[in-house]
Amino acid sequence: MAVQFVREQTLAYQKSATGHIPATVFRHRAHGLRVVQCQVAQPLFSLAIFVPTLPGDDKGLPHTLEHLVFCGSQRHAHRGFLDALANCNFSHGTNAWTADDCTCYTLTAASEQALLNVLPAYLDHVLRPQLRAEQFVAEVYHHDERGREHGVVFSEMLAAEHEEAEVAERHLARLLFGAGAAYGPVYGGLTRDIARLANAEVVDYHRRFYGAGNLTVLLTGPFAGRRLEQALQALPADLLERRGRDSRAPIDCTPPPRHARAWERVPFAADPGADTGSVRFAWRGPASEDVATLVAVEILLEYLAEEASSPLSRRFVERAQPLASSVVGTIKETIPASLFITFEGVPYGAAGSEAGSETGSETGSEAGFETGSETDSEADSEADSELSDGNDNECEDPDLPRLFDDGYFAALLHRELVRIHASRFDGDEQALPRAARQYAQRLAQSMESRPDEMLQQIIGVEVVASHFAPGFAGKSALGTRARVFDVVADLARRPTDYWLGLLKTWLIDARACHVVMVPDATLGARLERERRQAERENAARVVDRDAHRERIARALESNRVDLPAAVRAAIPLPDARGTATLPHRQRVLAAPGALAAAQVVQCDTEFVDVQLHVPLGAVPEALRPYLVLFQALVFSSDVALPAGACYGGRVLAAPLRVPHDDVDRQLAELTTSRGCAVGLGAEPFVSAWVDELLVLALHTAPAQYAAVARWTMQLLAFGAPTRARVLAVAQNLLGEIARIKRDGDLMLMAAVARLSAADRAGRPRWIENHASLFDQERVLRQIVADARRGHAQPTLDSLAAIRRLL
């Protein structure tokens, strides 16, 4: 057998501070395709084929090609063959995703043989798709003889392109990088441009980006011996021929000029009565090769917004009159990186401020934040005089009417970041070292619980950097993020001044872009009128309606899944005895202490996963509407500990009330994740399995288990929510309902559950009567209204009654 692949590199990706995942990089001698084999101790085998791609325009070429790849290949012409092959090989099918600068094709199977059975056919589809015109008609775009537009890609983007988050991301990217930059176009495509796309452009795009030398294949799992390497050497030679161009080229990272427009006021389609919008900020971040600074900035963003006790959460969210229902800080590894702070559920009904230009630009201020028609100093001065202190008072917060005024929210955020800097992280010298340690714990948990996804995320970034980052100049960046736990350990030792410098350099002084997303109840109707007009224009261009109809029908018919019996019979099947298993031991303890029973499952893990199931059968009908609020308050309330309870390593001699933000901070240190829900795997307002249980789920390190167990029982027994917490949490839940109502998929699921869910007697399940968003919006609005009128005691009494019954 000819040697096609040679071992190019041996790596070790850290999975924790003490463990690592061995990796071997193979490279095709003639055509450059790389294969990365990661030896992961898990019972599943995963495949990811990375293709670095840039859109170039708004026609959605990367996304379009992602769809067409699955329609058939040169060696396997029948549509559906690849999925049938995957399903017969212990997999639930193939999948793919497209991002700003990469397209990735994925598969997970239950054995090594199964994965290797699929690999050659999958590569054939990616490298040698058919890309027939009929496939384009069915999968991408066509209009019928009456002008109505169809196609899977077109319909998918039609559903997405006017959603609030999609619109905001599009505008932010163009403000941050420039409309003509690599990250300016919409990689998924805009429908008006998809309608002008031609199949020949797709063929040319494949030629530009899908050469074998541009691809990197990642394989993860508990591989045995040299079977994988032998399978690589046996791949058909014609499959890996270099047909495309080398797409490696550095992205132009020149930032927009300082005087360029830096913010926009953007309407989005919303229902009548919509009373929340969002404000989203973005900054350009560190370069791809500066891994330490990238990780440090991510830790800083998590410190600012990850927990309920984080500074931005306390200032904007966790208050009796929230200025947003949530705040999230994230980093996106574009080239250079993009930093985001996003405020959702910003009250719009209270603003009454619809004036203001649609776009704004910098006005010559020195600070990084641009605020449209006002200079930063003027806006900050006015904000200083009107900022509330966040206390739970009866007065209307003076910020609320102005949140959507030009530049006002930007001034609030800027002032809070400056305050955090001036206070040296509220006087806590260990705040960022502690945040770094918590980051490492969460990362280790993710690497253990979903190693294939995490390796795809890490190695995918390295592949894109190899291709497009100027700092790597086309050289391989594989392994540059392999020692991330060492990086975090070093960051945890950095002094406070280092973190203050990061805050000032990347957020306070840097050029900030932001979009103010304003709900518009008339926009949906306008968009629909424009679509109807486009349909009329399409119909007017059809000369022969019968011929047009027949052409479309032939294309759709030729693209149906129709596997001949001979093709199905030839699909290779793996030996079921080769499926991997997860070694474990389990036992059930009868009535341990206060519990009815405990199931203990032991396996090779660095963490303890705890689930406490509390039956809800004793909760009467009248109290069940309060369960959604109750579950949201379990980890987010004051705790009134009695004398004799354990706290801080000692037995209390007198009662002690622990404030909710202290509770949150301690839980953040003790756990890597935590949640409370009605039912297994549930979220608020969503029906779940076994909905007669309240489920508390926590993930922690073994050394912290005793403290976590004690805290969990104390939270259930001694939680003491206040009127202020009820107001803040109830209003944030209403913000979550507003978000769900703008998501078509989630609303469809909620409606189907509402119409179809029934108990054994044929009656609607209680959770649909009391916990669905249809009922909870009314319940929560009443709770908020009562609390604001000073009548919160009935709600507090109901929550206390639920606690006693549980």
Short mmCIF file of C-alpha atoms in Angstrom, two decimals, residues 529 593 672 758 776:
data_model
loop_
_atom_site.label_atom_id
_atom_site.label_comp_id
_atom_site.label_asym_id
_atom_site.label_seq_id
_atom_site.Cartn_x
_atom_site.Cartn_y
_atom_site.Cartn_z
CA ARG A 529 -45.68 43.86 1.31
CA GLY A 593 -30.49 10.33 56.01
CA THR A 672 -19.01 24.86 37.65
CA ALA A 758 -52.59 15.76 28.43
CA GLN A 776 -46.99 32.84 33.17
#
